[in-house]
Tab-separated table of C-alpha atoms in Angstrom:
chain	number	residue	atom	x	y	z
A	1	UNK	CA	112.984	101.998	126.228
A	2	UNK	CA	115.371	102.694	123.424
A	3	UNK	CA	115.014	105.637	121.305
A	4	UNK	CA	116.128	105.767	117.581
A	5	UNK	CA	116.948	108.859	116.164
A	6	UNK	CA	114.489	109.697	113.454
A	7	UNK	CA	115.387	111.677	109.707
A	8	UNK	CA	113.912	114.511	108.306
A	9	UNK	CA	113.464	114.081	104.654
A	10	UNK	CA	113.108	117.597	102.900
A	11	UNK	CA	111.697	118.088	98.922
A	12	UNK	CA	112.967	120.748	97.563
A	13	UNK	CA	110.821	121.127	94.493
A	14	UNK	CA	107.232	120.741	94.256
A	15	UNK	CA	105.807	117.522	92.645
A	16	UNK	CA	104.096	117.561	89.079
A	17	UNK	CA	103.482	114.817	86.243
A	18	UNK	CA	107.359	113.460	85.780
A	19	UNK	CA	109.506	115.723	87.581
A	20	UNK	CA	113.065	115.503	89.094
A	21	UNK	CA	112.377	115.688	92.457
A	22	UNK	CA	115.795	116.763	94.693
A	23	UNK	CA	115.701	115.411	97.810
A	24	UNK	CA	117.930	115.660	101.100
A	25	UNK	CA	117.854	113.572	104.096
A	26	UNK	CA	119.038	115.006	107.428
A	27	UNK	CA	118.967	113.673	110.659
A	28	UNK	CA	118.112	115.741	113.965
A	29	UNK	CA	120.834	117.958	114.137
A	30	UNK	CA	120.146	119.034	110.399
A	31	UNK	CA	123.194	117.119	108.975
A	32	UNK	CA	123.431	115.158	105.853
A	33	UNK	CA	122.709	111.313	105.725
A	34	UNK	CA	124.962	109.960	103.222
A	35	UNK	CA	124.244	106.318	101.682
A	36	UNK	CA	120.340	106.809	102.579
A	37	UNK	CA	118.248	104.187	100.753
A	38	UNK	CA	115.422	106.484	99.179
A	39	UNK	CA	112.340	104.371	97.903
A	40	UNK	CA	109.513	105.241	95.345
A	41	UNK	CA	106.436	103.411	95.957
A	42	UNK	CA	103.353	103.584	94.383
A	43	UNK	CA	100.845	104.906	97.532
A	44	UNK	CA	98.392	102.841	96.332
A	45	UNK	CA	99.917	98.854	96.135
A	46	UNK	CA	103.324	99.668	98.505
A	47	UNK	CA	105.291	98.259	95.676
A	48	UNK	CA	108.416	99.742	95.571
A	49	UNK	CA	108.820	101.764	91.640
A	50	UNK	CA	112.162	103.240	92.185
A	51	UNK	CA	115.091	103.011	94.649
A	52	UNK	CA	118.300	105.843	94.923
A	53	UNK	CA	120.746	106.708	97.493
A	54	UNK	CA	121.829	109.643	98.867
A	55	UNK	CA	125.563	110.849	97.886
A	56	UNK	CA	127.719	111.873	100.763
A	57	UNK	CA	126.172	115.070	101.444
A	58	UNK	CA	123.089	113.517	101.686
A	59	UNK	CA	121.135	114.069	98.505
A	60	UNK	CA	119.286	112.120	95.616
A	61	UNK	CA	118.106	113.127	92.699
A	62	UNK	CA	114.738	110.985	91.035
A	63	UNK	CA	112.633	111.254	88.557
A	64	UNK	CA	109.103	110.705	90.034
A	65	UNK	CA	105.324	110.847	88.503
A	66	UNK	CA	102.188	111.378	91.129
A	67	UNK	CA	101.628	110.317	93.316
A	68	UNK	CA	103.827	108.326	95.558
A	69	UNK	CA	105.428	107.680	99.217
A	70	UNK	CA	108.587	108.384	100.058
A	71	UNK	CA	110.497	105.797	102.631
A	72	UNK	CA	113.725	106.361	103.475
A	73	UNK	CA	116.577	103.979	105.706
A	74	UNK	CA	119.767	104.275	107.130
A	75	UNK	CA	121.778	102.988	109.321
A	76	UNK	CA	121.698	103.858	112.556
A	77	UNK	CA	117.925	105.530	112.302
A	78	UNK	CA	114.280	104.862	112.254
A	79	UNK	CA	112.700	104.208	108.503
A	80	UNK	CA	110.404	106.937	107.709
A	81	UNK	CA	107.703	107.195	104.943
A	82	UNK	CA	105.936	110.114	103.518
């Protein structure tokens, strides 16, 4: 059975109305994931609202309103959604 290596996406500010939201991607060793495809979607329908990628430390800055999911892909590592 092949294992993918999974990320750990990490908000670093709280969520409100329409907010900024910084967010960093890391993968298991707690390293940056630069060129991450971050995408908004509305929790509700799935449809995707916003999409950013992660500069090469690894961080994305969007403006978000609540709520939403979170899914995040890169190469080399299982999508994740939260």
């Amino acid at each position: 059975m092949k294992v993918a290596p999974s990320l750990l996406l990490v908000c670093l500010r709280g969520l409100t109305a329409l907010e900024l939201i910084q967010i960093a991607v890391q993968d298991p060793h707690g390293l940056g994931v630069p060129q991450a495809e971050v995408e908004v979607r509305d929790p509700a329908s799935g449809k995707v609202l916003l999409l950013g990628r992660t500069d090469e430390s690894g961080c994305v800055a969007l403006p978000v309103s609540l709520p939403v999911r979170l899914r995040v892909t890169a190469a080399g590592f299982a999508s994740e959604t939260v």
